[in-house]
GROMACS .gro file of C-alpha atoms in nm:
model
  301
    1MET     CA    1   8.247   7.987  13.481
    2TRP     CA    2   7.901   7.977  13.633
    3LYS     CA    3   7.932   8.339  13.750
    4LYS     CA    4   8.022   8.446  13.396
    5LEU     CA    5   7.716   8.263  13.262
    6ASP     CA    6   7.496   8.453  13.511
    7ASN     CA    7   7.653   8.783  13.410
    8ILE     CA    8   7.560   8.738  13.045
    9GLY     CA    9   7.200   8.647  13.133
   10PHE     CA   10   7.228   8.274  13.061
   11PRO     CA   11   6.912   8.090  13.186
   12ARG     CA   12   6.974   7.968  13.538
   13GLU     CA   13   6.801   7.640  13.465
   14LEU     CA   14   7.056   7.560  13.194
   15THR     CA   15   7.339   7.677  13.421
   16SER     CA   16   7.218   7.433  13.685
   17ILE     CA   17   7.218   7.153  13.428
   18CYS     CA   18   7.578   7.236  13.330
   19LYS     CA   19   7.681   7.247  13.699
   20TYR     CA   20   7.527   6.905  13.764
   21TRP     CA   21   7.682   6.770  13.444
   22TYR     CA   22   8.032   6.883  13.532
   23THR     CA   23   8.002   6.789  13.900
   24HIS     CA   24   7.910   6.426  13.823
   25GLN     CA   25   8.114   6.364  13.509
   26VAL     CA   26   8.346   6.063  13.510
   27ASN     CA   27   8.651   6.017  13.290
   28ASN     CA   28   8.847   5.720  13.161
   29VAL     CA   29   9.164   5.680  12.956
   30ARG     CA   30   9.170   5.419  12.679
   31TRP     CA   31   9.498   5.274  12.553
   32ALA     CA   32   9.452   5.011  12.282
   33ASP     CA   33   9.212   4.758  12.446
   34ALA     CA   34   9.286   4.867  12.804
   35VAL     CA   35   9.066   5.117  12.991
   36SER     CA   36   9.174   5.293  13.310
   37GLU     CA   37   8.969   5.314  13.624
   38SER     CA   38   8.722   5.601  13.643
   39TYR     CA   39   8.829   5.933  13.790
   40ARG     CA   40   8.679   6.280  13.827
   41LEU     CA   41   8.811   6.587  13.643
   42GLN     CA   42   8.848   6.875  13.888
   43CYS     CA   43   8.890   7.156  13.633
   44GLY     CA   44   8.869   7.234  13.263
   45VAL     CA   45   8.597   7.178  13.001
   46ARG     CA   46   8.504   6.836  12.863
   47GLN     CA   47   8.754   6.708  12.606
   48GLY     CA   48   8.574   6.689  12.272
   49GLY     CA   49   8.245   6.816  12.412
   50LEU     CA   50   8.017   7.009  12.175
   51THR     CA   51   7.966   7.285  12.431
   52SER     CA   52   8.333   7.305  12.534
   53PRO     CA   53   8.451   7.564  12.273
   54THR     CA   54   8.166   7.799  12.362
   55LEU     CA   55   8.219   7.766  12.739
   56PHE     CA   56   8.592   7.819  12.701
   57ASN     CA   57   8.540   8.124  12.483
   58LEU     CA   58   8.309   8.274  12.746
   59TYR     CA   59   8.568   8.202  13.014
   60MET     CA   60   8.842   8.381  12.815
   61ASP     CA   61   8.635   8.660  12.663
   62ALA     CA   62   8.713   8.905  12.945
   63LEU     CA   63   9.087   8.861  12.883
   64ILE     CA   64   9.052   8.937  12.511
   65THR     CA   65   8.838   9.241  12.590
   66GLU     CA   66   9.090   9.371  12.844
   67LEU     CA   67   9.383   9.322  12.607
   68SER     CA   68   9.207   9.510  12.327
   69SER     CA   69   9.096   9.791  12.560
   70ARG     CA   70   9.455   9.859  12.670
   71HIS     CA   71   9.538  10.003  12.325
   72VAL     CA   72   9.891   9.874  12.367
   73GLY     CA   73  10.059   9.691  12.083
   74CYS     CA   74   9.984   9.701  11.712
   75HIS     CA   75   9.723   9.922  11.551
   76VAL     CA   76   9.605   9.919  11.187
   77ASP     CA   77   9.369  10.194  11.071
   78ASP     CA   78   9.290  10.278  11.435
   79VAL     CA   79   9.191   9.915  11.499
   80CYS     CA   80   9.375   9.751  11.789
   81VAL     CA   81   9.527   9.424  11.671
   82ASN     CA   82   9.733   9.325  11.976
   83ASN     CA   83   9.596   8.973  12.024
   84LEU     CA   84   9.473   8.689  11.805
   85SER     CA   85   9.305   8.400  11.981
   86TYR     CA   86   9.159   8.067  11.875
   87ALA     CA   87   9.053   7.847  12.166
   88ASP     CA   88   9.359   7.821  12.393
   89ASP     CA   89   9.609   7.932  12.123
   90MET     CA   90   9.690   8.302  12.167
   91VAL     CA   91   9.926   8.537  11.983
   92LEU     CA   92  10.024   8.878  12.123
   93LEU     CA   93  10.133   9.146  11.878
   94SER     CA   94  10.335   9.454  11.969
   95ALA     CA   95  10.566   9.696  11.792
   96SER     CA   96  10.794   9.712  12.098
   97VAL     CA   97  10.921   9.486  12.375
   98CYS     CA   98  10.778   9.727  12.632
   99GLY     CA   99  10.427   9.688  12.486
  100LEU     CA  100  10.466   9.310  12.469
  101ARG     CA  101  10.561   9.297  12.835
  102GLN     CA  102  10.253   9.494  12.930
  103LEU     CA  103  10.029   9.253  12.735
  104ILE     CA  104  10.194   8.954  12.902
  105GLN     CA  105  10.139   9.111  13.244
  106VAL     CA  106   9.768   9.138  13.168
  107CYS     CA  107   9.762   8.768  13.073
  108GLU     CA  108   9.954   8.668  13.386
  109LYS     CA  109   9.717   8.860  13.611
  110TYR     CA  110   9.411   8.709  13.442
  111ALA     CA  111   9.556   8.359  13.475
  112VAL     CA  112   9.611   8.401  13.850
  113GLU     CA  113   9.260   8.536  13.904
  114HIS     CA  114   9.095   8.258  13.703
  115GLY     CA  115   9.299   7.955  13.809
  116LEU     CA  116   9.478   7.918  13.474
  117GLN     CA  117   9.838   7.828  13.404
  118TYR     CA  118  10.031   7.909  13.088
  119ASN     CA  119  10.259   7.645  12.936
  120VAL     CA  120  10.591   7.829  12.936
  121SER     CA  121  10.768   7.550  12.745
  122LYS     CA  122  10.531   7.599  12.449
  123SER     CA  123  10.543   7.981  12.461
  124GLN     CA  124  10.792   8.164  12.239
  125TYR     CA  125  10.848   8.508  12.088
  126MET     CA  126  10.955   8.616  11.742
  127VAL     CA  127  11.079   8.942  11.594
  128PHE     CA  128  10.956   9.012  11.244
  129GLU     CA  129  11.264   9.112  11.045
  130VAL     CA  130  11.103   9.293  10.756
  131GLY     CA  131  11.360   9.559  10.666
  132ALA     CA  132  11.643   9.371  10.840
  133ALA     CA  133  11.871   9.673  10.832
  134LYS     CA  134  11.649   9.842  11.094
  135CYS     CA  135  11.607   9.532  11.311
  136PRO     CA  136  11.788   9.567  11.645
  137GLN     CA  137  12.064   9.318  11.708
  138THR     CA  138  12.003   9.291  12.083
  139ILE     CA  139  11.652   9.212  12.207
  140PRO     CA  140  11.569   9.264  12.578
  141PRO     CA  141  11.447   8.947  12.749
  142VAL     CA  142  11.079   8.860  12.740
  143THR     CA  143  10.952   8.655  13.033
  144LEU     CA  144  10.632   8.466  13.118
  145ASN     CA  145  10.576   8.386  13.486
  146GLY     CA  146  10.936   8.484  13.547
  147VAL     CA  147  11.075   8.240  13.290
  148PRO     CA  148  11.260   8.383  12.987
  149LEU     CA  149  11.098   8.285  12.657
  150ASP     CA  150  11.298   8.145  12.367
  151LYS     CA  151  11.340   8.359  12.056
  152VAL     CA  152  11.255   8.170  11.736
  153ASP     CA  153  11.270   8.243  11.366
  154GLN     CA  154  10.949   8.056  11.284
  155PHE     CA  155  10.658   7.893  11.461
  156LYS     CA  156  10.342   7.707  11.363
  157TYR     CA  157  10.014   7.871  11.453
  158LEU     CA  158   9.695   7.676  11.382
  159GLY     CA  159   9.893   7.460  11.140
  160HIS     CA  160  10.034   7.753  10.941
  161VAL     CA  161  10.411   7.817  10.954
  162VAL     CA  162  10.490   8.184  11.023
  163THR     CA  163  10.849   8.302  10.969
  164ALA     CA  164  11.036   8.610  11.084
  165ASP     CA  165  11.093   8.728  10.725
  166LEU     CA  166  10.724   8.677  10.640
  167ARG     CA  167  10.803   8.439  10.354
  168ASP     CA  168  10.577   8.146  10.282
  169ASP     CA  169  10.829   7.897  10.146
  170ALA     CA  170  10.840   7.704  10.474
  171ASP     CA  171  10.461   7.670  10.487
  172ILE     CA  172  10.448   7.565  10.121
  173GLU     CA  173  10.703   7.295  10.197
  174ARG     CA  174  10.493   7.181  10.495
  175GLU     CA  175  10.192   7.143  10.270
  176ARG     CA  176  10.396   6.965  10.001
  177ARG     CA  177  10.512   6.704  10.252
  178ALA     CA  178  10.163   6.659  10.391
  179LEU     CA  179  10.018   6.624  10.040
  180SER     CA  180  10.279   6.359   9.956
  181GLN     CA  181  10.189   6.157  10.266
  182ARG     CA  182   9.818   6.174  10.201
  183ALA     CA  183   9.856   6.074   9.836
  184ASN     CA  184  10.081   5.780   9.913
  185THR     CA  185   9.838   5.659  10.181
  186LEU     CA  186   9.547   5.672   9.939
  187ALA     CA  187   9.745   5.498   9.663
  188ARG     CA  188   9.847   5.217   9.899
  189ARG     CA  189   9.516   5.155  10.078
  190PHE     CA  190   9.274   5.198   9.788
  191ALA     CA  191   9.474   5.054   9.501
  192ARG     CA  192   9.197   4.804   9.411
  193CYS     CA  193   8.913   5.058   9.412
  194SER     CA  194   8.754   5.197   9.097
  195ASP     CA  195   8.876   5.522   8.942
  196ALA     CA  196   8.557   5.697   9.050
  197VAL     CA  197   8.625   5.611   9.414
  198LYS     CA  198   8.990   5.715   9.383
  199ILE     CA  199   8.897   6.051   9.233
  200THR     CA  200   8.644   6.115   9.508
  201LEU     CA  201   8.909   6.037   9.770
  202PHE     CA  202   9.158   6.262   9.593
  203ARG     CA  203   8.915   6.552   9.594
  204ALA     CA  204   8.840   6.500   9.964
  205TYR     CA  205   9.198   6.456  10.093
  206CYS     CA  206   9.436   6.616   9.843
  207THR     CA  207   9.274   6.934   9.712
  208SER     CA  208   9.233   7.124  10.040
  209LEU     CA  209   9.584   7.282  10.019
  210TYR     CA  210   9.554   7.411  10.374
  211THR     CA  211   9.616   7.792  10.412
  212CYS     CA  212   9.718   7.825  10.045
  213SER     CA  213   9.503   8.142  10.024
  214LEU     CA  214   9.739   8.308  10.274
  215TRP     CA  215  10.053   8.264  10.063
  216ILE     CA  216  10.173   8.598   9.933
  217ASN     CA  217  10.555   8.610   9.953
  218PHE     CA  218  10.713   8.295   9.813
  219SER     CA  219  10.970   8.177   9.561
  220ARG     CA  220  10.877   8.034   9.225
  221ARG     CA  221  11.076   7.722   9.305
  222ALA     CA  222  10.876   7.644   9.623
  223TYR     CA  223  10.545   7.711   9.448
  224SER     CA  224  10.640   7.499   9.145
  225SER     CA  225  10.747   7.207   9.368
  226LEU     CA  226  10.402   7.201   9.529
  227ARG     CA  227  10.234   7.212   9.187
  228VAL     CA  228  10.443   6.918   9.067
  229GLN     CA  229  10.361   6.727   9.386
  230PHE     CA  230   9.990   6.799   9.334
  231ASN     CA  231  10.005   6.655   8.982
  232ASN     CA  232  10.205   6.354   9.096
  233ALA     CA  233   9.954   6.292   9.374
  234LEU     CA  234   9.670   6.232   9.126
  235ARG     CA  235   9.902   6.015   8.914
  236ALA     CA  236   9.988   5.806   9.217
  237VAL     CA  237   9.625   5.767   9.330
  238LEU     CA  238   9.507   5.666   8.981
  239GLY     CA  239   9.815   5.458   8.904
  240LEU     CA  240   9.902   5.665   8.592
  241PRO     CA  241  10.247   5.696   8.429
  242ARG     CA  242  10.468   5.960   8.586
  243TYR     CA  243  10.503   6.167   8.268
  244CYS     CA  244  10.145   6.161   8.142
  245SER     CA  245   9.979   6.492   8.053
  246ALA     CA  246   9.872   6.677   8.365
  247SER     CA  247   9.605   6.889   8.190
  248GLY     CA  248   9.460   6.585   8.017
  249MET     CA  249   9.466   6.387   8.340
  250PHE     CA  250   9.264   6.646   8.533
  251ALA     CA  251   9.025   6.699   8.242
  252ALA     CA  252   8.954   6.325   8.220
  253ALA     CA  253   8.898   6.309   8.595
  254ARG     CA  254   8.675   6.621   8.587
  255THR     CA  255   8.877   6.758   8.877
  256ASP     CA  256   9.023   7.104   8.938
  257CYS     CA  257   9.391   7.134   8.858
  258PHE     CA  258   9.638   7.294   9.100
  259HIS     CA  259   9.583   7.654   8.989
  260ALA     CA  260   9.205   7.616   8.982
  261SER     CA  261   9.208   7.469   9.333
  262VAL     CA  262   9.414   7.763   9.466
  263ARG     CA  263   9.195   8.022   9.295
  264ARG     CA  264   8.880   7.859   9.434
  265ARG     CA  265   9.013   7.876   9.790
  266CYS     CA  266   9.137   8.232   9.750
  267ALA     CA  267   8.793   8.341   9.630
  268SER     CA  268   8.626   8.154   9.916
  269LEU     CA  269   8.846   8.323  10.177
  270VAL     CA  270   8.788   8.671  10.031
  271ARG     CA  271   8.414   8.612  10.042
  272ARG     CA  272   8.424   8.498  10.406
  273VAL     CA  273   8.653   8.782  10.512
  274ARG     CA  274   8.429   9.043  10.350
  275ALA     CA  275   8.118   8.893  10.510
  276SER     CA  276   8.269   8.856  10.859
  277PRO     CA  277   8.145   9.085  11.139
  278ASN     CA  278   8.487   9.069  11.305
  279THR     CA  279   8.640   9.420  11.329
  280VAL     CA  280   8.992   9.304  11.242
  281LEU     CA  281   8.877   9.114  10.935
  282ALA     CA  282   8.651   9.403  10.831
  283MET     CA  283   8.947   9.639  10.853
  284ILE     CA  284   9.150   9.407  10.626
  285ALA     CA  285   8.873   9.370  10.371
  286ASN     CA  286   8.804   9.743  10.350
  287ARG     CA  287   9.163   9.845  10.278
  288ILE     CA  288   9.205   9.928   9.908
  289ASP     CA  289   9.580   9.872   9.926
  290CYS     CA  290   9.548   9.546  10.122
  291PRO     CA  291   9.810   9.301   9.990
  292PHE     CA  292   9.593   9.006  10.092
  293ILE     CA  293   9.297   9.114   9.878
  294ARG     CA  294   9.526   9.205   9.589
  295HIS     CA  295   9.697   8.868   9.614
  296CYS     CA  296   9.371   8.675   9.612
  297CYS     CA  297   9.243   8.872   9.316
  298ASP     CA  298   9.537   8.842   9.077
  299ARG     CA  299   9.825   8.638   9.219
  300HIS     CA  300   9.725   8.301   9.077
  301ILE     CA  301   9.572   8.408   8.747
   0.00000   0.00000   0.00000
């Protein structure tokens, strides 16, 4: 880590401070009211530290650069999109098993050279089955550190459920369940608060609709069930009758309804994607036929 900081021209005085900090740091584990004895952490960045994400990104930057420079895997408009990384969560993308194996070999080599170890039990692979008639029935094994990986039909990446058929019904159901839990918690814990407080809490905890701006391919039934749950959430928080008017309820509360909340988040994501300096996001934003942009512009009108 310290060698990488020197290579990028990081001030040596600050590097020395970080070295001293990590050399003398002491850790404890708290469980309820009990605290363990102090111990030293031999490797890894500080859990929850403000500098930890930046230091970890610098430590892994060479791997991402090497993966992209291999030009193996998926390409869109001459942009290499063979890896997506956020902190220690990494996705490798390839149009063939052969390309995927090469990318994994790069990761294995980097891990050995940098003292890292991949969690094989949490690593899986998935075959996108768009155009199922052309999807091969037999998939050659994919291994990580010599251990065969399990093939799955869906997995959760950064909280978003990705499925092999690229449908969003499973992720919509995830959000519906989470919304129900949050609304019931607010209704139970803040039942004696004023309506103004309840509405503020509803806006803060129930209108985020996490990753809703990414939903493109879904059934009307799944989408409608989430809309109904959204309406019922406000009814539960405010203690209103189950069959009161939804439009009147949101108007009286001066709060965005379901469709307005989704449109607001779609517009926000489009703005951030178009303003991002990231080459992959710029490629997506500049495509005239991009289904994501088209979806955000007219799907929820």
